[in-house]
């Protein structure tokens, strides 16, 4: 297979980013042939929950009612992520502490003082009720709509609020070009980057200021995503700021800053997920990969995702997952996808020893084993609740999942399989006997089936403004596989038009 066939076709649907981009970097199952058709419907069983007696715990958990024999089947031996253990008010206080901020006594006056006119009210409201959901879908709670939005109003420096206005004004202009002048997003854009850069220059040792700039730059990464970016300027800036904060924490003998801080872990997953998505969207290597960049800063954090949850040996399937559990599986799929994508996209010059020992193929086998292990251990609650083949409903299947995050997991799982198949073709010697043996295990039309599954998911959620604005790259990535199928192309054309409107992308 030629590497060229996977180049995205719909990149033209993103705005040009001419004149944008300022760097203010701070601080120094068994075989895969059975995986292809692994999507199948599952009927969920209701479960009963009962809160235990709180005792002296100020933050009691809601635990599943179990019998003594079932205690060994709990999904987590220890907390996988802290964010699900806190209430919104507790999380807000943790964010305030990290940002070195104090919640004002009179919240209404803070609201009125920072939102000075009707258009600013409108932009703030649009961020809280619309844009924030694109990032909140990755977390257990509504971090951006309920916490970051409040931080923006409490922050006297305006670092956060200017980035909120920058992103919202762009979207509102695209929705209402006759009412919102095109100069407004540019105004807030320049004001935002000027504010962030000046504060980093003046207070680059103040962790509160750096943390505000990190959050603001993450929002600029979303702004950047809506343009045909080839530089990933703000994703890179956000990664650099976060790396500097982690290094500072490491110097204070913190074993794992990301495990110790809910705020830093939240920022990491925002930055890393956006960076991974950008690398796929722009068909380029992810510079800030886990293996080459983040593990060097906090290797202990990622051991959490090397240990699968304790699974029951009973025949009863695990169809009910908590939001915290689902988030863990989502993050695991992102890590697997990024590992395979990094392997496929890396540019290196193999030594004679590498060639003789077939190191690329050995690495591919390692990645295959990781993916197969994931598929074998994935709970049934992550599979589609509805899966109808395309035989009687057009070119693409009908696929529905139990919720939006499970949908994203389904997308990542199919994408990981496609990336693994592609990497076998482009990273190994396909003339070698062992490579041909692996290729023979894939059924005919394997890549087309995965492409159709991915587009089938898109069609079923084509009006969901939470899922697609940051995940529409999937359509561009896979549609080239269906270029020779007239029916598929005819069905995709109106889909692209509709998605461009839902996601506020200009054609």
Coordinates of C-alpha atoms in Angstrom, one line a residue:
X1 CA 0.0 0.0 0.0
X2 CA 1.3 3.4 -0.8
X3 CA 1.6 5.9 2.1
X4 CA 0.1 8.5 0.0
X5 CA -3.4 7.1 0.1
X6 CA -4.0 8.1 3.7
X7 CA -3.5 11.8 3.1
X8 CA -6.6 13.7 4.4
X9 CA -8.9 14.9 1.7
X10 CA -11.0 17.4 3.7
X11 CA -8.2 19.6 5.0
X12 CA -9.6 22.3 2.7
X13 CA -12.6 22.6 4.9
X14 CA -10.6 24.3 7.6
X15 CA -9.8 28.0 7.5
X16 CA -6.4 29.1 6.5
X17 CA -4.2 30.2 9.4
X18 CA -2.4 33.0 7.6
X19 CA -1.1 35.5 10.0
X20 CA -1.6 33.3 13.0
X21 CA 0.9 31.6 15.2
X22 CA 3.1 33.2 17.8
X23 CA 5.5 31.2 20.0
X24 CA 5.8 32.1 23.6
X25 CA 7.3 28.9 24.8
X26 CA 8.2 29.0 28.4
X27 CA 11.1 27.1 30.0
X28 CA 13.8 25.1 28.8
X29 CA -8.9 -11.5 21.3
X30 CA -6.3 -13.5 19.3
X31 CA -5.3 -12.6 15.8
X32 CA -6.2 -9.3 14.3
X33 CA -8.4 -10.9 11.6
X34 CA -11.0 -11.4 14.4
X35 CA -10.6 -7.9 15.7
X36 CA -11.9 -6.4 12.5
X37 CA -15.4 -7.4 13.2
X38 CA -15.3 -7.1 17.0
X39 CA -18.1 -4.5 17.2
X40 CA -21.3 -6.1 18.3
X41 CA -24.5 -5.1 20.2
X42 CA -24.7 -5.5 23.9
X43 CA -27.9 -5.1 26.0
X44 CA -27.0 -3.4 29.3
X45 CA -28.3 -4.7 32.6
X46 CA -29.4 -2.2 35.3
X47 CA -27.3 -2.2 38.5
X48 CA -28.2 -1.0 41.9
X49 CA -26.0 1.4 43.8
X50 CA -26.1 2.1 47.5
X51 CA -23.9 4.6 49.4
X52 CA -22.1 3.1 52.4
X53 CA -22.1 4.6 55.8
X54 CA -19.8 7.6 55.6
X55 CA -18.0 7.0 58.9
X56 CA -15.4 9.8 59.2
X57 CA -14.8 10.2 55.5
X58 CA -15.6 13.7 54.4
X59 CA -15.9 12.6 50.8
X60 CA -17.8 9.3 50.8
X61 CA -17.8 7.3 47.5
X62 CA -20.8 5.8 46.0
X63 CA -20.0 2.1 45.9
X64 CA -21.8 -0.7 44.1
X65 CA -23.8 -3.0 46.4
X66 CA -21.9 -6.3 46.4
X67 CA -21.7 -9.6 48.2
X68 CA -18.5 -10.7 49.9
X69 CA -17.8 -13.1 47.1
X70 CA -17.9 -10.2 44.6
X71 CA -15.5 -7.9 46.3
X72 CA -12.5 -9.3 44.4
X73 CA -14.1 -8.2 41.1
X74 CA -13.9 -4.4 41.8
X75 CA -12.5 -2.7 38.8
X76 CA -9.9 -0.7 40.6
X77 CA -7.5 -1.8 43.3
X78 CA -6.5 1.8 43.8
X79 CA -7.8 5.1 42.4
X80 CA -7.0 5.4 38.8
X81 CA -7.9 9.0 38.6
X82 CA -8.5 11.5 41.4
X83 CA -10.9 13.8 39.6
X84 CA -13.9 11.5 40.0
X85 CA -13.3 11.5 43.8
X86 CA -14.2 15.2 44.2
X87 CA -17.3 17.3 44.1
X88 CA -17.3 20.3 41.8
X89 CA -16.8 22.6 44.7
X90 CA -13.8 20.6 45.9
X91 CA -12.3 20.6 42.4
X92 CA -12.9 24.3 42.1
X93 CA -11.0 24.9 45.3
X94 CA -8.1 22.7 44.1
X95 CA -8.0 24.8 40.9
X96 CA -8.1 28.0 42.9
X97 CA -5.2 26.8 45.0
X98 CA -3.1 25.9 42.0
X99 CA -3.8 29.1 40.3
X100 CA -3.1 31.1 43.4
X101 CA -6.5 32.6 43.3
X102 CA -9.2 33.4 45.9
X103 CA -12.9 33.1 45.3
X104 CA -14.5 36.5 45.6
X105 CA -17.1 37.1 48.3
X106 CA -19.4 38.9 45.9
X107 CA -19.4 36.6 42.8
X108 CA -22.0 38.8 41.1
X109 CA -19.8 41.8 41.1
X110 CA -17.0 39.8 39.7
X111 CA -19.3 38.7 36.9
X112 CA -20.4 42.2 36.1
X113 CA -16.9 43.7 36.4
X114 CA -15.4 41.3 33.8
X115 CA -18.2 41.1 31.3
X116 CA -18.5 44.7 30.3
X117 CA -21.0 44.6 27.4
X118 CA -23.6 42.5 25.6
X119 CA -21.2 40.8 23.2
X120 CA -18.9 39.7 26.0
X121 CA -21.9 38.3 27.8
X122 CA -22.8 36.4 24.6
X123 CA -19.2 35.1 24.1
X124 CA -18.9 33.9 27.7
X125 CA -22.3 32.2 27.5
X126 CA -21.4 30.5 24.3
X127 CA -18.2 29.1 25.8
X128 CA -20.0 27.8 28.9
X129 CA -22.9 26.2 27.1
X130 CA -21.3 25.1 23.8
X131 CA -17.6 25.2 23.3
X132 CA -16.6 23.8 26.7
X133 CA -18.4 20.5 26.0
X134 CA -15.8 19.7 23.3
X135 CA -13.2 19.4 26.0
X136 CA -15.4 18.3 28.9
X137 CA -16.3 15.1 27.0
X138 CA -12.8 13.8 27.9
X139 CA -13.3 14.1 31.7
X140 CA -15.5 12.7 34.5
X141 CA -16.9 16.2 35.3
X142 CA -17.5 19.4 33.5
X143 CA -14.2 20.9 34.1
X144 CA -14.2 23.7 31.5
X145 CA -17.9 24.7 31.7
X146 CA -18.2 24.7 35.5
X147 CA -14.7 25.4 36.8
X148 CA -12.4 27.0 34.2
X149 CA -15.2 29.4 33.2
X150 CA -15.5 30.6 36.9
X151 CA -11.7 30.9 37.1
X152 CA -11.8 33.2 34.1
X153 CA -14.2 35.5 35.9
X154 CA -12.3 35.5 39.1
X155 CA -8.9 36.2 37.4
X156 CA -8.1 39.9 37.5
X157 CA -5.3 39.6 35.0
X158 CA -7.7 38.7 32.2
X159 CA -5.4 35.9 31.0
X160 CA -8.1 33.2 30.9
X161 CA -11.0 35.4 29.9
X162 CA -9.2 36.8 26.8
X163 CA -8.7 33.3 25.5
X164 CA -12.3 32.5 26.2
X165 CA -13.3 35.5 24.2
X166 CA -10.8 34.7 21.4
X167 CA -12.3 31.2 20.9
X168 CA -16.0 32.2 21.3
X169 CA -15.7 35.2 19.0
X170 CA -14.3 33.0 16.2
X171 CA -17.2 30.6 16.5
X172 CA -19.8 33.2 16.7
X173 CA -18.5 35.0 13.7
X174 CA -18.7 31.8 11.7
X175 CA -22.2 31.3 12.9
X176 CA -23.4 34.9 12.4
X177 CA -21.0 36.6 10.0
X178 CA -23.5 39.4 9.4
X179 CA -23.7 40.2 13.1
X180 CA -20.2 39.5 14.4
X181 CA -17.5 41.5 12.6
X182 CA -14.5 39.4 11.3
X183 CA -12.1 41.7 13.1
X184 CA -13.4 40.7 16.5
X185 CA -11.7 37.3 16.7
X186 CA -8.5 38.9 15.5
X187 CA -8.7 41.6 18.1
X188 CA -9.1 39.1 21.0
X189 CA -6.5 36.7 19.5
X190 CA -3.8 39.4 19.5
X191 CA -4.9 40.7 22.9
X192 CA -4.8 37.1 24.3
X193 CA -1.3 36.2 23.0
X194 CA 0.1 39.6 24.1
X195 CA -1.3 39.1 27.6
X196 CA 0.0 35.6 28.0
X197 CA 3.5 36.5 26.7
X198 CA 3.8 39.5 28.8
X199 CA 2.9 37.7 32.0
X200 CA 5.2 34.8 31.2
X201 CA 8.1 37.3 30.6
X202 CA 7.4 39.1 33.9
X203 CA 6.4 36.3 36.2
X204 CA 8.0 33.1 34.7
X205 CA 8.8 31.8 38.2
X206 CA 5.3 32.3 39.6
X207 CA 3.5 28.9 39.3
X208 CA 0.1 30.6 39.7
X209 CA 0.7 32.8 36.7
X210 CA 2.2 29.9 34.7
X211 CA -0.8 27.8 35.5
X212 CA -3.2 30.5 34.2
X213 CA -1.1 30.8 31.1
X214 CA -1.2 27.0 30.6
X215 CA -5.0 26.9 30.8
X216 CA -5.3 29.9 28.4
X217 CA -2.9 28.4 25.9
X218 CA -4.9 25.2 25.9
X219 CA -7.9 27.2 24.8
X220 CA -5.7 28.8 22.1
X221 CA -4.9 25.2 21.0
X222 CA -8.6 24.7 20.3
X223 CA -8.7 28.0 18.5
X224 CA -5.7 26.9 16.4
X225 CA -7.5 23.6 15.6
X226 CA -10.1 25.5 13.6
X227 CA -7.5 26.6 11.1
X228 CA -5.3 24.7 8.6
X229 CA -2.5 24.6 11.1
X230 CA 0.7 23.0 10.1
X231 CA 2.8 24.3 13.0
X232 CA 0.7 23.4 16.1
X233 CA 2.1 26.5 17.7
X234 CA -0.2 26.7 20.8
X235 CA -0.4 23.0 21.4
X236 CA 3.4 23.1 21.6
X237 CA 3.4 26.2 23.8
X238 CA 1.0 24.6 26.2
X239 CA 3.1 21.4 26.3
X240 CA 6.2 23.4 27.1
X241 CA 4.5 25.4 29.9
X242 CA 3.2 22.2 31.4
X243 CA 6.6 20.5 31.1
X244 CA 8.2 23.5 32.9
X245 CA 5.7 23.2 35.8
X246 CA 6.3 19.5 36.0
X247 CA 10.0 20.0 36.1
X248 CA 9.6 22.6 38.8
X249 CA 7.6 20.1 40.9
X250 CA 10.2 17.4 40.3
X251 CA 12.9 19.8 41.7
X252 CA 10.8 19.9 44.9
X253 CA 11.1 16.1 45.1
X254 CA 7.6 15.3 44.0
X255 CA 7.6 11.7 42.8
X256 CA 4.8 12.2 40.3
X257 CA 3.4 15.7 39.8
X258 CA 0.6 14.4 37.5
X259 CA -0.5 12.0 40.2
X260 CA -0.2 14.6 43.0
X261 CA -2.1 17.3 41.2
X262 CA -5.6 17.0 39.7
X263 CA -5.1 20.4 38.0
X264 CA -1.9 19.3 36.2
X265 CA -3.4 15.9 35.2
X266 CA -6.4 17.7 33.8
X267 CA -4.2 20.0 31.8
X268 CA -2.0 17.1 30.6
X269 CA -5.0 15.2 29.1
X270 CA -6.3 18.3 27.4
X271 CA -2.9 19.2 25.9
X272 CA -1.9 15.6 25.0
X273 CA -5.3 14.7 23.4
X274 CA -5.3 17.9 21.4
X275 CA -1.7 17.2 20.3
X276 CA -2.5 13.7 19.2
X277 CA -5.6 14.9 17.3
X278 CA -3.5 17.6 15.6
X279 CA -0.9 15.1 14.6
X280 CA -3.5 12.9 12.8
X281 CA -5.3 15.9 11.3
X282 CA -2.1 17.3 9.8
X283 CA -0.6 13.8 9.1
X284 CA 2.6 14.5 11.0
X285 CA 4.6 13.1 13.8
X286 CA 3.4 14.0 17.3
X287 CA 6.5 15.8 18.7
X288 CA 5.1 15.6 22.3
X289 CA 4.6 11.9 22.4
X290 CA 4.3 10.0 25.6
X291 CA 7.3 7.7 25.1
X292 CA 9.7 10.3 23.9
X293 CA 8.6 13.4 25.9
X294 CA 6.1 12.9 28.8
X295 CA 7.5 9.8 30.3
X296 CA 10.8 11.5 30.7
X297 CA 9.1 14.1 32.9
X298 CA 6.8 11.8 34.9
X299 CA 7.2 8.1 34.2
X300 CA 5.4 7.0 37.3
X301 CA 2.1 8.6 36.2
X302 CA 1.9 6.3 33.1
X303 CA 2.3 3.1 35.1
X304 CA -1.3 3.6 36.1
X305 CA -2.3 2.8 32.5
X306 CA 0.0 -0.2 32.2
X307 CA -2.2 -2.1 34.8
X308 CA -5.5 -3.2 33.5
X309 CA -8.4 -3.3 35.9
X310 CA -9.1 -6.4 37.9
X311 CA -11.6 -8.4 35.8
X312 CA -14.1 -10.9 37.0
X313 CA -13.5 -14.5 36.1
X314 CA -17.2 -15.1 36.2
X315 CA -19.2 -15.5 33.0
X316 CA -21.3 -12.5 33.7
X317 CA -20.2 -9.7 31.3
X318 CA -19.3 -6.3 32.7
X319 CA -21.8 -4.1 30.9
X320 CA -22.1 -1.2 33.5
X321 CA -19.2 1.2 33.9
X322 CA -18.9 4.3 36.0
X323 CA -17.8 7.5 34.3
X324 CA -14.4 7.2 36.0
X325 CA -13.9 3.7 34.6
X326 CA -15.0 4.8 31.2
X327 CA -12.5 7.7 31.3
X328 CA -9.7 5.3 32.1
X329 CA -10.5 3.1 29.1
X330 CA -10.8 6.2 26.9
X331 CA -7.3 7.4 28.0
X332 CA -5.9 3.9 27.4
X333 CA -7.2 4.0 23.8
X334 CA -5.6 7.4 23.2
X335 CA -2.3 6.1 24.5
X336 CA -2.4 3.0 22.3
X337 CA -3.4 5.0 19.3
X338 CA -0.6 7.5 19.9
X339 CA 2.0 4.7 20.3
X340 CA 1.0 3.1 17.0
X341 CA 0.8 6.5 15.2
X342 CA 4.2 7.4 16.6
X343 CA 5.7 4.2 15.3
X344 CA 4.1 4.6 11.9
X345 CA 5.2 8.2 11.5
X346 CA 8.7 8.1 13.0
X347 CA 11.6 8.9 10.7
X348 CA 14.8 7.0 11.5
X349 CA 17.7 5.5 9.7
X350 CA 18.0 1.8 10.6
X351 CA 21.4 0.4 11.3
X352 CA 22.6 -2.8 9.6
X353 CA 22.0 -4.6 12.9
X354 CA 18.4 -3.3 13.0
X355 CA 17.8 -4.6 9.5
X356 CA 19.4 -8.0 10.2
X357 CA 17.4 -8.4 13.4
X358 CA 14.2 -7.1 11.8
X359 CA 13.7 -4.6 14.6
X360 CA 10.8 -2.8 13.0
X361 CA 8.8 -6.0 12.7
X362 CA 9.5 -6.8 16.3
X363 CA 8.3 -3.4 17.4
X364 CA 5.1 -4.0 15.3
X365 CA 4.5 -7.3 17.0
X366 CA 4.8 -5.5 20.4
X367 CA 2.2 -3.0 19.4
X368 CA -0.1 -5.7 18.0
X369 CA 0.1 -7.6 21.3
X370 CA -0.8 -4.4 23.2
X371 CA -3.8 -3.9 21.0
X372 CA -4.9 -7.5 21.1
X373 CA -4.5 -7.5 24.9
X374 CA -6.7 -4.4 25.1
X375 CA -9.4 -6.0 22.9
X376 CA -9.4 -9.1 25.1
X377 CA -9.8 -7.1 28.3
X378 CA -12.2 -4.4 27.1
X379 CA -15.5 -4.7 29.0
X380 CA -18.7 -5.4 27.1
X381 CA -20.0 -2.0 28.2
X382 CA -17.7 -0.3 25.7
X383 CA -19.1 -2.2 22.7
X384 CA -22.0 -0.7 20.6
X385 CA -25.5 -1.1 21.9
X386 CA -26.6 -1.2 18.2
X387 CA -24.7 -2.5 15.2
X388 CA -26.4 -3.1 11.9
X389 CA -24.3 -3.9 8.8
X390 CA -24.5 -1.9 5.7
X391 CA -26.2 -4.6 3.6
X392 CA -29.7 -3.0 3.8
X393 CA -29.0 0.5 4.9
X394 CA -26.6 2.0 2.4
X395 CA -22.9 2.0 2.2
X396 CA -22.2 2.4 5.9
X397 CA -23.2 0.5 9.0
X398 CA -25.4 1.9 11.8
X399 CA -23.5 2.0 15.1
X400 CA -24.6 3.5 18.4
X401 CA -22.9 3.5 21.8
X402 CA -24.2 4.0 25.3
X403 CA -22.8 7.5 25.6
X404 CA -20.5 10.0 23.9
X405 CA -17.3 8.9 25.6
X406 CA -17.9 5.3 24.7
X407 CA -18.4 6.5 21.1
X408 CA -14.9 8.2 21.2
X409 CA -13.5 4.9 22.6
X410 CA -15.1 3.0 19.7
X411 CA -13.5 5.5 17.2
X412 CA -10.1 5.2 18.8
X413 CA -10.3 1.4 18.8
X414 CA -11.1 1.2 15.1
X415 CA -8.5 3.9 14.3
X416 CA -5.8 2.0 16.3
X417 CA -6.5 -1.1 14.2
X418 CA -6.3 0.8 11.0
X419 CA -3.0 2.5 12.0
X420 CA -1.6 -0.9 13.0
X421 CA -2.5 -2.3 9.6
X422 CA -0.9 0.6 7.8
X423 CA 2.2 0.5 9.9
X424 CA 2.8 -3.1 8.9
X425 CA 2.8 -2.1 5.3
X426 CA 4.9 1.0 5.5
X427 CA 7.4 0.2 8.4
X428 CA 8.3 -3.4 7.7
X429 CA 9.7 -5.4 4.8
X430 CA 6.6 -6.8 3.2
X431 CA 8.8 -9.3 1.3
X432 CA 9.9 -11.0 4.5
X433 CA 8.1 -14.3 5.2
X434 CA 7.0 -13.4 8.7
X435 CA 5.5 -10.1 7.5
X436 CA 3.6 -12.0 4.7
X437 CA 2.4 -14.4 7.4
X438 CA 1.0 -11.5 9.4
X439 CA -0.6 -10.0 6.4
X440 CA -2.3 -13.2 5.5
X441 CA -4.2 -13.1 8.9
X442 CA -6.1 -10.0 7.8
X443 CA -9.3 -10.7 6.0
X444 CA -9.8 -9.2 2.5
X445 CA -11.1 -5.6 2.6
X446 CA -10.0 -5.2 6.2
X447 CA -9.0 -1.6 5.9
X448 CA -12.3 -0.7 4.0
X449 CA -14.4 -2.3 6.7
X450 CA -12.7 -0.2 9.4
X451 CA -13.1 2.9 7.3
X452 CA -16.8 2.1 6.8
X453 CA -17.2 1.5 10.5
X454 CA -15.7 4.8 11.4
X455 CA -17.8 6.7 8.9
X456 CA -20.9 4.8 10.1
X457 CA -20.3 6.1 13.6
X458 CA -19.9 9.6 12.2
X459 CA -23.3 9.3 10.3
X460 CA -25.1 8.2 13.5
X461 CA -23.8 11.1 15.5
X462 CA -23.7 13.7 12.6
X463 CA -25.5 16.4 14.7
X464 CA -23.5 16.0 17.8
X465 CA -21.5 19.2 18.4
X466 CA -19.7 17.6 21.4
X467 CA -18.0 14.8 19.5
X468 CA -17.2 16.1 16.1
X469 CA -15.6 19.5 16.2
X470 CA -12.3 18.0 17.6
X471 CA -12.7 14.6 15.9
X472 CA -13.7 15.3 12.3
X473 CA -10.1 14.5 11.2
X474 CA -11.2 10.9 11.3
X475 CA -13.4 11.4 8.2
X476 CA -10.5 12.9 6.3
X477 CA -8.2 10.2 7.3
X478 CA -10.3 7.2 6.2
X479 CA -12.3 8.4 3.2
X480 CA -9.5 7.8 0.7
X481 CA -10.0 4.1 1.3
X482 CA -13.5 4.4 -0.2
X483 CA -12.6 6.6 -3.2
X484 CA -13.4 3.8 -5.6
X485 CA -16.9 3.2 -4.3
X486 CA -19.5 5.5 -5.9
X487 CA -22.3 4.8 -3.4
X488 CA -20.0 5.6 -0.5
X489 CA -18.8 8.9 -2.1
X490 CA -22.4 9.9 -2.8
X491 CA -23.4 9.3 0.8
X492 CA -20.3 11.1 2.2
X493 CA -20.9 14.3 0.2
X494 CA -24.0 15.5 2.1
X495 CA -22.4 14.2 5.4
X496 CA -19.4 16.5 4.9
X497 CA -21.7 19.4 4.2
X498 CA -23.8 18.8 7.3
X499 CA -20.8 18.3 9.6
X500 CA -19.1 21.5 8.3
X501 CA -22.2 23.4 9.5
X502 CA -22.5 21.5 12.8
X503 CA -18.8 22.0 13.6
X504 CA -18.7 25.6 12.3
X505 CA -16.1 24.8 9.6
X506 CA -16.2 26.9 6.5
X507 CA -16.2 25.1 3.1

